[in-house]
Structures are given as structure tokens and as C-alpha cells.
GROMACS .gro file of C-alpha atoms in nm:
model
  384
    1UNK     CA    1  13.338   9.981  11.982
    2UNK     CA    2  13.367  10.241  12.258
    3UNK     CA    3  13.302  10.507  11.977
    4UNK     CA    4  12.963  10.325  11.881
    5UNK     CA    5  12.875  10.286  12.207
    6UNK     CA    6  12.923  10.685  12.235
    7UNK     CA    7  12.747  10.752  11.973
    8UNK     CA    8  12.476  10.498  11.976
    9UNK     CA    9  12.187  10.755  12.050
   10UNK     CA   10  12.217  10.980  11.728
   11UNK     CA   11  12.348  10.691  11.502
   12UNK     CA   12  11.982  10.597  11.466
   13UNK     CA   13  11.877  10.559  11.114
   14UNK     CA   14  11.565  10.606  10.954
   15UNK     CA   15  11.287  10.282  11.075
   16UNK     CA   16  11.255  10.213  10.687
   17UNK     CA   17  11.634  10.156  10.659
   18UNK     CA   18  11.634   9.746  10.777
   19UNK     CA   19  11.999   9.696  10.702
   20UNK     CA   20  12.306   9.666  11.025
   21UNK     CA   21  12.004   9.705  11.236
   22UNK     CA   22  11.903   9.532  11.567
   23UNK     CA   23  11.560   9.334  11.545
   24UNK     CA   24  11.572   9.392  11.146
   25UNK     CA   25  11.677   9.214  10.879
   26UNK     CA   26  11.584   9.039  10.530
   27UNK     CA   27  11.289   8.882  10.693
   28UNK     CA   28  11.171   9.220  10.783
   29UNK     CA   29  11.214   9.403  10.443
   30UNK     CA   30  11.095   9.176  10.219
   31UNK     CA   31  10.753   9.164  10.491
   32UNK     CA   32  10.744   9.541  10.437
   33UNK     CA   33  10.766   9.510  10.080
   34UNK     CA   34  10.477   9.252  10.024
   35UNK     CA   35  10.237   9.390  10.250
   36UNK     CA   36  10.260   9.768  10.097
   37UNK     CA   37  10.226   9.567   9.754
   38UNK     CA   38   9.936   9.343   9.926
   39UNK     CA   39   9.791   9.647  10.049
   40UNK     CA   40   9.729   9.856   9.797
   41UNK     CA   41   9.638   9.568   9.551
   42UNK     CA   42   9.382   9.430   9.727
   43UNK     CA   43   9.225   9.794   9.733
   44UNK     CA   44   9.224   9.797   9.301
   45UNK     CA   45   9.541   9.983   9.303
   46UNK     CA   46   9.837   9.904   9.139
   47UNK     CA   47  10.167   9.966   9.229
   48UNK     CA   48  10.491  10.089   9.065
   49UNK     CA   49  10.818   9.950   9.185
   50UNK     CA   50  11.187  10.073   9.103
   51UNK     CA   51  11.461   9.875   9.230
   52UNK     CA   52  11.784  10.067   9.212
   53UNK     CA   53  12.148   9.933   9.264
   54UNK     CA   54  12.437  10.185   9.337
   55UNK     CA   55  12.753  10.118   9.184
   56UNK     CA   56  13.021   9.990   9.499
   57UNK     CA   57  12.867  10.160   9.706
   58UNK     CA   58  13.058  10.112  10.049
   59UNK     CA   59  13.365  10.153   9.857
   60UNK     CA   60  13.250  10.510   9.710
   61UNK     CA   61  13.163  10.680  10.001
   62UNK     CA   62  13.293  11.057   9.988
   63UNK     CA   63  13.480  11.073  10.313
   64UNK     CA   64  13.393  11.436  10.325
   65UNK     CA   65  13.077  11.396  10.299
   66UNK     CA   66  13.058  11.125  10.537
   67UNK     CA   67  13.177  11.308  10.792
   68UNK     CA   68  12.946  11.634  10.700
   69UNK     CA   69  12.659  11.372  10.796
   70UNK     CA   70  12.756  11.281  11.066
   71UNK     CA   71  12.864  11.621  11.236
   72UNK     CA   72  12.464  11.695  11.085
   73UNK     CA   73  12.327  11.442  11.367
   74UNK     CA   74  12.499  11.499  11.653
   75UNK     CA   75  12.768  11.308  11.637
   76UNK     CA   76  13.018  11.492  11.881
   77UNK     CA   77  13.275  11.711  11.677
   78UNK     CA   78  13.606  11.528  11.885
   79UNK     CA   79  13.443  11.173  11.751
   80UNK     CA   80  13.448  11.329  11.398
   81UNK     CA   81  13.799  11.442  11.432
   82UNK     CA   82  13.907  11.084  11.558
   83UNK     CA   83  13.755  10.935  11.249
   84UNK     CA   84  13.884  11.198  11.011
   85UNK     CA   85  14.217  11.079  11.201
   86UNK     CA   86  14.194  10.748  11.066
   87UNK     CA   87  14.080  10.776  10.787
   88UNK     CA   88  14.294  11.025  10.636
   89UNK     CA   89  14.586  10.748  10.715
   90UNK     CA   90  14.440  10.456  10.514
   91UNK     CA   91  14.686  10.340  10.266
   92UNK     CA   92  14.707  10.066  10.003
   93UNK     CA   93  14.979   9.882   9.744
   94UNK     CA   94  14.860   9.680   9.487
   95UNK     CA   95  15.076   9.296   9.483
   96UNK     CA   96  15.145   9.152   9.101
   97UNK     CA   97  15.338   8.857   9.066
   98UNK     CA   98  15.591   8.959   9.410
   99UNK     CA   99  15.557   9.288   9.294
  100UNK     CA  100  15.439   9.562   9.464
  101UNK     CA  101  15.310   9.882   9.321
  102UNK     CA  102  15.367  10.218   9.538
  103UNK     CA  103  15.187  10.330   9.783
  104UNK     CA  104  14.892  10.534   9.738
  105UNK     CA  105  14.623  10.678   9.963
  106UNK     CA  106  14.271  10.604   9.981
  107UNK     CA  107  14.011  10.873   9.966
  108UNK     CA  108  13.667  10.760   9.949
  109UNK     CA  109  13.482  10.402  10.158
  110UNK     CA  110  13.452  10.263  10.475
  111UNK     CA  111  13.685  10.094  10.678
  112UNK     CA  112  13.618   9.735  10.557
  113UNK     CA  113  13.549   9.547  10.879
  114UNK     CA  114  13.494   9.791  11.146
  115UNK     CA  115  13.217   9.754  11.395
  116UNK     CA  116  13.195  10.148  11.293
  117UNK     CA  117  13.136  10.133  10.960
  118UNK     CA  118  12.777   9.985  10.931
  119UNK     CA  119  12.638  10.246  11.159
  120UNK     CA  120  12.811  10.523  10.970
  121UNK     CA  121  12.728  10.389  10.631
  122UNK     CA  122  12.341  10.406  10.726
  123UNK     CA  123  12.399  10.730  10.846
  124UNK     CA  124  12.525  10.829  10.522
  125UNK     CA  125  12.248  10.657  10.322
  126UNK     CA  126  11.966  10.815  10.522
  127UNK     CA  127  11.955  11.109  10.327
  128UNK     CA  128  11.759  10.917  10.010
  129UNK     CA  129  11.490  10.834  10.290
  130UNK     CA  130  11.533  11.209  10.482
  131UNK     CA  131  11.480  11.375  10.066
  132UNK     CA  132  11.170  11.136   9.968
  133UNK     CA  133  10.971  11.185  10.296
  134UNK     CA  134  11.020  11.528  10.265
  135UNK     CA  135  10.886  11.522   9.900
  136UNK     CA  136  10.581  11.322  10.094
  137UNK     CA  137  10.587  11.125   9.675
  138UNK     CA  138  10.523  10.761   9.716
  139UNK     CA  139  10.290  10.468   9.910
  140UNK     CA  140  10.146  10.568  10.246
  141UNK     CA  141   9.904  10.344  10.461
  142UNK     CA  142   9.724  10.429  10.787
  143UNK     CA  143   9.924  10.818  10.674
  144UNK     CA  144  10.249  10.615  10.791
  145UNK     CA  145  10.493  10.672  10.480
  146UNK     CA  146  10.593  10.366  10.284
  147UNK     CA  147  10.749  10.513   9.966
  148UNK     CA  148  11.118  10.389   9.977
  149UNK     CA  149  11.264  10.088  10.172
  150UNK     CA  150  11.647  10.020  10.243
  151UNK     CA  151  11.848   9.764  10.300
  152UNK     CA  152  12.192   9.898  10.340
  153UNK     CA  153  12.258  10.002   9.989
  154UNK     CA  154  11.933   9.843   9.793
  155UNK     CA  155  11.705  10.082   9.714
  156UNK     CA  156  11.330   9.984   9.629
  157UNK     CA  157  11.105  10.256   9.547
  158UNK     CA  158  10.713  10.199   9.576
  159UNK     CA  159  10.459  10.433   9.422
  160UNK     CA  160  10.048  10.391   9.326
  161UNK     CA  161  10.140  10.630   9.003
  162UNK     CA  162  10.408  10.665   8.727
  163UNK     CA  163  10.440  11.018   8.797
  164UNK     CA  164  10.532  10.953   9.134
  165UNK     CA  165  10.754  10.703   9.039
  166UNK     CA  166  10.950  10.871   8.796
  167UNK     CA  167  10.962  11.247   9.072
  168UNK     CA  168  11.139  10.933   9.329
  169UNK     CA  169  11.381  10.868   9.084
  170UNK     CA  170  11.461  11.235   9.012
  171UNK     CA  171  11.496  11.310   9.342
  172UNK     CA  172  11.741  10.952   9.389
  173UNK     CA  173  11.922  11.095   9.097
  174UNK     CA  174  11.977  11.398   9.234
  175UNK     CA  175  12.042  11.295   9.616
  176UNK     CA  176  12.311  11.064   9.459
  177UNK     CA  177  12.458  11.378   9.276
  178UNK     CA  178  12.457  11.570   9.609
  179UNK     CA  179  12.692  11.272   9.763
  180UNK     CA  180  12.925  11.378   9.468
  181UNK     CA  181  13.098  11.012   9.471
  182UNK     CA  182  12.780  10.726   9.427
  183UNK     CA  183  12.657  10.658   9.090
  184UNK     CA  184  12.361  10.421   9.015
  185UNK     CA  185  12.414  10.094   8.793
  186UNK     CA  186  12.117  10.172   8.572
  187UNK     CA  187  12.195   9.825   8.377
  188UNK     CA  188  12.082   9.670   8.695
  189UNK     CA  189  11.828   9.842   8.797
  190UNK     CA  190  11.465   9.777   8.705
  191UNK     CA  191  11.116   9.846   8.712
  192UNK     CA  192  10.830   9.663   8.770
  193UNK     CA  193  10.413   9.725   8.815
  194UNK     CA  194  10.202   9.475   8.995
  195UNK     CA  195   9.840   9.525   8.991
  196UNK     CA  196   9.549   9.607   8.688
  197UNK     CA  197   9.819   9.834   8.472
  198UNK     CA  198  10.040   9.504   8.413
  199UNK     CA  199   9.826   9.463   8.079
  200UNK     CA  200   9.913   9.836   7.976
  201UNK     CA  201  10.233   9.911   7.789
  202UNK     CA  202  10.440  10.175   7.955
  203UNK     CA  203  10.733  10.382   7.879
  204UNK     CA  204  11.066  10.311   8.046
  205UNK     CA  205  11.144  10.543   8.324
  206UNK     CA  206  11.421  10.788   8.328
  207UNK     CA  207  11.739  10.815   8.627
  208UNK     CA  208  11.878  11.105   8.515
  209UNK     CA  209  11.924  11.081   8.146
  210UNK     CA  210  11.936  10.675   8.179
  211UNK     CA  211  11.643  10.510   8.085
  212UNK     CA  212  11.503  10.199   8.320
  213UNK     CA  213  11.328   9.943   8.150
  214UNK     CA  214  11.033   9.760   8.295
  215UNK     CA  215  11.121   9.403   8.420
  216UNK     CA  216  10.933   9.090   8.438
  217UNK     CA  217  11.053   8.984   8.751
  218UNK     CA  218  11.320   9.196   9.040
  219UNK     CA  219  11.552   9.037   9.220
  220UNK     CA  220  11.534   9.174   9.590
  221UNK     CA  221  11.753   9.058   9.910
  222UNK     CA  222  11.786   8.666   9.735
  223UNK     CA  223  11.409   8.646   9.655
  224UNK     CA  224  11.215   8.687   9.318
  225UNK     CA  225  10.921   8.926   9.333
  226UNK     CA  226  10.716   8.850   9.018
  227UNK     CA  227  10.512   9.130   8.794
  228UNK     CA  228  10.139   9.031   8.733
  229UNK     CA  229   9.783   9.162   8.893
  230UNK     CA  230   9.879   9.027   9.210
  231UNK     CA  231  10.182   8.992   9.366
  232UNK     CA  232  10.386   8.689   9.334
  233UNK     CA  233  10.732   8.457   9.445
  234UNK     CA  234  10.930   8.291   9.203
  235UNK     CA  235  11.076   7.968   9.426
  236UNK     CA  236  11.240   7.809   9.114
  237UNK     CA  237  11.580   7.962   9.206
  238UNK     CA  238  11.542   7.849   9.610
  239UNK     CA  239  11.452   7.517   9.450
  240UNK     CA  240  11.770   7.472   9.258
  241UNK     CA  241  11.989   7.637   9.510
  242UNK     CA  242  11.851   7.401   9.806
  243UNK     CA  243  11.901   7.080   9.584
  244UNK     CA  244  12.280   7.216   9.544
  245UNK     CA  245  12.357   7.214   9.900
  246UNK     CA  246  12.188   6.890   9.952
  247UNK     CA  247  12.377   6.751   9.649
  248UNK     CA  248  12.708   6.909   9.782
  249UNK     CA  249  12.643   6.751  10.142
  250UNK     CA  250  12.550   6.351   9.985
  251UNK     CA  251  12.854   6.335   9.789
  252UNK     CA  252  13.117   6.418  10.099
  253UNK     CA  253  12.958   6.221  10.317
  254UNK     CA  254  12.920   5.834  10.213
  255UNK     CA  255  12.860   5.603  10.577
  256UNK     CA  256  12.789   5.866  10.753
  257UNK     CA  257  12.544   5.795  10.994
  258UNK     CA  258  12.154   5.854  10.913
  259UNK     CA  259  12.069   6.073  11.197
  260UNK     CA  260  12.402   6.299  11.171
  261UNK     CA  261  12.298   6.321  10.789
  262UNK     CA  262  12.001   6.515  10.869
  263UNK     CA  263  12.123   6.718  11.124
  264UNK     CA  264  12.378   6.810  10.830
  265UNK     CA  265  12.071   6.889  10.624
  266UNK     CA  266  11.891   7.065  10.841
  267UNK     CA  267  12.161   7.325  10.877
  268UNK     CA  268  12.284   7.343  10.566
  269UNK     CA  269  11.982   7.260  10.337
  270UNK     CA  270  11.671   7.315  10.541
  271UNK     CA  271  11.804   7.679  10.614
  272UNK     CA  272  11.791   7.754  10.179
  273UNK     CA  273  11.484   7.649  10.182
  274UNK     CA  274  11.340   7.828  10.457
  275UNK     CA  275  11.466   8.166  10.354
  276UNK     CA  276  11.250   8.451  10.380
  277UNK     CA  277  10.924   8.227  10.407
  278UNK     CA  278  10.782   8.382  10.711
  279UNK     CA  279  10.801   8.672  10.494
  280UNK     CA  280  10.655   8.551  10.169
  281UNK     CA  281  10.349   8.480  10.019
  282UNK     CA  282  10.323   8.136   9.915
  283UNK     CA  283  10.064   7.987   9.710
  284UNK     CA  284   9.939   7.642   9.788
  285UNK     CA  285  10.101   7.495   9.521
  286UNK     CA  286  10.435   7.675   9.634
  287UNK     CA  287  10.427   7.562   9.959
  288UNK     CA  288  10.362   7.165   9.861
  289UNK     CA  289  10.676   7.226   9.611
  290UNK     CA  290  10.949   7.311   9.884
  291UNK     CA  291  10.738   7.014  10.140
  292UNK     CA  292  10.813   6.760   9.798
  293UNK     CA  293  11.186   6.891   9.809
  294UNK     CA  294  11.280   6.833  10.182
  295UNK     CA  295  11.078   6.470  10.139
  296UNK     CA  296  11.316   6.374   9.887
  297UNK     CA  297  11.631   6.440  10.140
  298UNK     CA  298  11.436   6.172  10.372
  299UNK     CA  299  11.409   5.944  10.115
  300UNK     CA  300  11.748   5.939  10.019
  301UNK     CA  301  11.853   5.931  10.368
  302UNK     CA  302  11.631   5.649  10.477
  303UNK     CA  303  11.628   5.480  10.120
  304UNK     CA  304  11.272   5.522  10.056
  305UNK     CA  305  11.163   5.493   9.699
  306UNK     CA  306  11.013   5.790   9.538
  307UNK     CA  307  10.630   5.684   9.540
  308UNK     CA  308  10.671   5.584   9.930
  309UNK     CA  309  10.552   5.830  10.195
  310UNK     CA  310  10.792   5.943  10.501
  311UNK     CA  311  10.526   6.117  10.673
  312UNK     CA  312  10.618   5.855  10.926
  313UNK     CA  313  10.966   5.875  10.955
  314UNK     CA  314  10.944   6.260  10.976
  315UNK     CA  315  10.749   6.193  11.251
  316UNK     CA  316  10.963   5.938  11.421
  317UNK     CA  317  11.243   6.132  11.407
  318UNK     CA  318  11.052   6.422  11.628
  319UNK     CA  319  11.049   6.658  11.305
  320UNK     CA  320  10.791   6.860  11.115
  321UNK     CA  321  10.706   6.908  10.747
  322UNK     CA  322  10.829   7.214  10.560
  323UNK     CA  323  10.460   7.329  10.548
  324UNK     CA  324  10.394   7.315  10.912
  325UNK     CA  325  10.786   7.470  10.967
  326UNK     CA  326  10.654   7.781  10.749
  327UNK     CA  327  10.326   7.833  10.919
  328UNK     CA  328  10.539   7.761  11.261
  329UNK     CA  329  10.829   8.055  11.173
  330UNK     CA  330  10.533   8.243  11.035
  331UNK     CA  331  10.353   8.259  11.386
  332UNK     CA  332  10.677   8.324  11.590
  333UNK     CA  333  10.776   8.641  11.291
  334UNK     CA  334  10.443   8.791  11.336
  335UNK     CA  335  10.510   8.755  11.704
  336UNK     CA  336  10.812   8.910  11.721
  337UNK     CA  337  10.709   9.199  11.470
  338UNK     CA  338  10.376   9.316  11.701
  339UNK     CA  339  10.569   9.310  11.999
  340UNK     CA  340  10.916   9.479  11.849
  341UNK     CA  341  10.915   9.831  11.901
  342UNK     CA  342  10.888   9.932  11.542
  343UNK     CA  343  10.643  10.180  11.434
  344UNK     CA  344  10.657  10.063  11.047
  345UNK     CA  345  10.640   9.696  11.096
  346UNK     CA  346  10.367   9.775  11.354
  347UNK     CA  347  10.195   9.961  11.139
  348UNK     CA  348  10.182   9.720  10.835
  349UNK     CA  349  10.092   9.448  11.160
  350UNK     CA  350   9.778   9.626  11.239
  351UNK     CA  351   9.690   9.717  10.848
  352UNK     CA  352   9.706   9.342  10.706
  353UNK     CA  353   9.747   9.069  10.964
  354UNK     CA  354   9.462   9.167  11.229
  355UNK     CA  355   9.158   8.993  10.968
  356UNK     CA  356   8.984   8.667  11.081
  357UNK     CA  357   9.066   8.520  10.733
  358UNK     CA  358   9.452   8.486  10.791
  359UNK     CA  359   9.424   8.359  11.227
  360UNK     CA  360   9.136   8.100  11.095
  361UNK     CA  361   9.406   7.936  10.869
  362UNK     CA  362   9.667   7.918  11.102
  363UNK     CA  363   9.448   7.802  11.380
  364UNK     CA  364   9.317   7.509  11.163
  365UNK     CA  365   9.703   7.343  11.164
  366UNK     CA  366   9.724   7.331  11.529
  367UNK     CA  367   9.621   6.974  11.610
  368UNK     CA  368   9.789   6.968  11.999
  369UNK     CA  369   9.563   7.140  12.229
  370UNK     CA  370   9.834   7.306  12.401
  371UNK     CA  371   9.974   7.497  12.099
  372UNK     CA  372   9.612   7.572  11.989
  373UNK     CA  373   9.591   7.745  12.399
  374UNK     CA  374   9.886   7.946  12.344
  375UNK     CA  375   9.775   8.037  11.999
  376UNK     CA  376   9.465   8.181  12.111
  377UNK     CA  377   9.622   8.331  12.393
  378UNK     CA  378   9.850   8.515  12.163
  379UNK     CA  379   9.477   8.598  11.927
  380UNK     CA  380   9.348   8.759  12.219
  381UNK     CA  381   9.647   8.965  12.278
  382UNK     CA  382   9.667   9.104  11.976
  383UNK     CA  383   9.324   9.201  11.975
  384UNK     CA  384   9.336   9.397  12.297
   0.00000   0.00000   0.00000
């Protein structure tokens, strides 16, 4: 910790890396990813997305060339000497049935569990970002680059042409190569195009000599991102995985009280199907899906029948409907993201959110005047 705290001011990683980060997260990279999709979309573009997976990656980091990057930054030369101190001493043995093998040293990772290692990890990973602004090859809006987003290790590419695509991945191959020890999982890693050339057949791209195939649908931080003209969120899998929990939660917890129930729920549950909404871009029909699944947890709490509302009770018990919780989280995320010194999410901020179309919908679900005054209050803000 007192290293970190030395080193804080060149241990600053590049603003499109979101992962270990203060005041970033999964909320704010999947919001990156869907607006540079949104944006270019809704201009008749279409956009080209790789998403790449590195083989163990925390576990294959070249301790060498760790330490190259960080002495490249600033990080003082006695701070790299400590660390090649320690790290030069980590040992393992391998335990099989009481048995243990010798001892044998361990040259390449992080320290698993070090308040270090994040920092130094996303030092280590900048250089994909450093090599692909430098190429200037990718998505740019408002002449802000958008091109590659990181979370920790995931890698998502984003490019209005093939050919751009396919120079990113040459130049991921090859940045990969230059780190001697990580090596991309081409069996997981995909392709995908949203926009007018989904109808058109294309060739699978190439990482190195590896082809990529074109996917459907890309996984990405827990959520589905769906391939069509427009750009899309598979909820299916947050359906199943919320009815799961809840499922797991009813059958350990016969007579317990009603209230203490739902407060059980609401931790568990409720947070599964809240992930990443403030983020996403629900349709209508979405959004009345995940309301119908936290309905049926107050049914079965309060032993309602299926065709009986609990509008009623959700308002007794001084709670709100999943569709007024997303439009709620989505007000306080776009808060937080305008006022968060962050050029990128700024950026994206001012390109997509500041349009009369998207405040006229949320102002329509305030019904207490005193939310509506701090709503506007936050409108006019924004505007100046």
C-alpha cells in the first residue's frame, strides 16, 4: 500500500482502460460500448466489433517485461528494484494426495492478491491502447478516439470498416508478441457487425494466422450484445440467472418472515436483475420482462395468485417497480458520469444523452413534484 500510494501519480492508465479503476467499472464500459455502437448506427454506419480473450492472462505476465513498463512511466527505479525483490522470491509446491512435489520457482504473473498488482497489471496492458491510438485505426466521435475499450484483460475492438478491423487485430497480434508471454484464445474470441452490413456475408477475420469467425451474439462483462441493424441486449440469460437466486433463497428459508424475505431478495435477487441496466438499452418489451420477474417474487412472498396485481403491495411496502428502479439508477449513472472527471465518458455524455428525445421520457415518469424540481434542476445544469 505505501508503494501504491508512491506511485499513484504515474500508475495512471489509459481513460479507455475501465478495469481496477476509481469511478469506473462494468457500468461504465458496457455505456461506452453502446453509445459508440449507438452512435455511429444511428448515422447509417455500421460497426465492426472484435472481442478478444487472452489466454490467463494475470498469470502470464512476463515479469521482465513488467517491470520494463513500469521503469517506462516513471515508476522510480528503487520501487522497481523492491518489486523485482519480491518477485524473484515467489515459490510454489504442488500437494497430491499428502504429497508434495519440489519446489520450483515462479517466473511469470502477478502476485495474486496484492493491492499492487491491479495497478501494475493495467500498466502492463496499456500498451494495446498506447499501439492502437498511435495507429489512429478504429471509431472516433467528436475526434475523441474510441477504437479499443478495456476492462482489465477483455479486449473489445470497434471499427466503421473491415479493413480497420482486421489492421486492430494485426497490431493486437503483434503487441501480444512484443509481451513475449500472452497468447490470445482465438476459440473464444469473436466477431460481430451491427448495423446495414449484418445482411452481407463476410469473411472471418485473421489474429495472426488464426482465423475469427463472425458471431451472432458476444458475450461482454456478463451481458449479451446482440448482432442485427441496430444494436441489441439479450436478457434471457439475466432472466434465468435472477430466477436461480430467487429459487436458491425460497427453498432455505421456509417461515421466515415476509418482510425479511424481501430484504433477502432485494440483495440477492434484485441486484441480478439490475445489472448493468443503467447501462443498457432496453426495449419496451425488455424492460416489462424483468418488471414481470421481480412481480412474481411478491407474489410468492405475499401469496398472490399469478393473474392478481401487487402494484399495491409494492407500494405499501415503500418500494418501486423494476421499471421505475431502471429509469431511477439510469438518472443517478448519467449523473455521476457528467460530473466525473472523465474525458471519454464525458465525451460520449455530450455526443448522445444531451437530445430532448431521451430528458422528455424520463421527465414523463416523475409523478412527485419534488423529484420532477430536482430533475429539471439537474436539465438545466447540464445544459449550461
Amino acid at each position: 500500500m505505501v508503494l501504491l500510494a508512491v506511485c499513484e501519480p504515474v500508475l495512471e492508465s489509459d481513460s479507455l482502460q475501465f478495469g481496477f479503476k476509481h469511478n469506473a467499472g462494468c457500468n461504465e464500459a458496457i455505456f461506452s460500448l453502446k453509445s459508440v455502437i449507438k452512435y455511429f448506427t444511428d448515422r447509417g454506419s455500421s460497426v465492426f466489433l472484435a472481442s478478444l480473450d487472452i489466454k490467463k492472462a494475470f498469470d502470464h505476465v512476463h515479469h521482465y517485461k513488467l517491470f520494463r513498463s513500469l521503469l517506462s512511466i516513471g515508476v522510480p527505479l528503487i520501487v522497481v528494484d523492491v518489486l523485482c525483490n519480491w518477485y524473484s522470491k515467489m515459490f510454489c509446491v504442488v500437494k497430491w494426495n499428502g504429497a508434495l512435489s519440489r519446489v520450483f520457482i515462479i517466473g511469470s504473473g502477478v502476485r495474486q492478491g496484492s493491492c499492487l498488482s491491479p495497478a501494475i497489471f493495467n500498466m502492463f496492458m496499456n500498451a494495446f491502447i498506447v499501439n492502437l491510438r498511435q495507429s489512429d485505426i478504429g471509431c472516433h466521435i467528436l475526434n475523441m478516439y474510441y477504437g479499443c475499450l478495456l476492462y482489465a484483460d477483455d479486449i473489445v475492438l470497434l471499427s466503421p470498416s473491415l479493413k480497420g478491423l482486421q489492421c486492430m487485430l494485426d497490431i493486437c497480434f503483434q503487441t501480444a508478441c512484443d509481451m513475449s508471454s500472452l497468447q490470445f484464445n482465438c476459440s473464444k474470441s469473436h466477431c460481430l457487425v451491427v448495423g446495414k452490413a449484418v445482411t452481407v456475408k463476410l469473411q472471418s477475420m485473421l489474429l495472426g494466422d488464426t482465423p475469427i469467425h463472425w458471431s451472432q451474439s458476444v458475450k461482454y462483462l456478463g451481458v449479451y450484445v446482440a448482432s442485427g441493424k441496430t444494436m441489441s441486449f439479450d436478457v434471457n440469460t439475466t432472466k434465468r440467472a435472477f430466477y436461480a437466486a430467487c429459487n436458491s433463497i425460497f427453498a432455505n428459508t421456509d417461515g421466515l418472515n415476509e418482510m425479511a424475505l424481501l430484504s433477502l431478495q432485494e440483495a440477492y435477487s434484485l441486484s441480478v436483475l439490475m445489472y448493468a441496466a443503467p447501462a443498457l438499452h432496453l426495449s419496451v418489451k425488455q424492460t416489462n420482462e424483468l418488471n414481470v420477474c421481480w412481480n412474481m417474487v411478491f407474489r410468492r412472498i405475499f401469496r398472490y395468485n399469478k393473474w392478481e396485481s401487487v402494484q399495491a403491495v409494492i407500494d405499501g411496502c415503500g418500494r418501486l417497480d423494476v421499471r421505475h428502479l431502471i429509469l431511477l439508477h439510469k438518472i443517478q449513472f448519467y449523473r455521476r458520469i457528467f460530473y466525473v472527471n472523465d474525458c471519454v465518458l464525458h465525451n460520449l455524455f455530450c455526443a448522445l444523452l444531451l437530445s430532448d428525445s431521451v430528458f422528455d421520457c424520463m421527465i414523463s415518469v416523475f409523478t412527485c413534484d419534488a423529484a420532477r424540481n430536482v430533475y429539471m434542476q439537474f436539465r438545466a445544469d447540464l445544459t449550461d
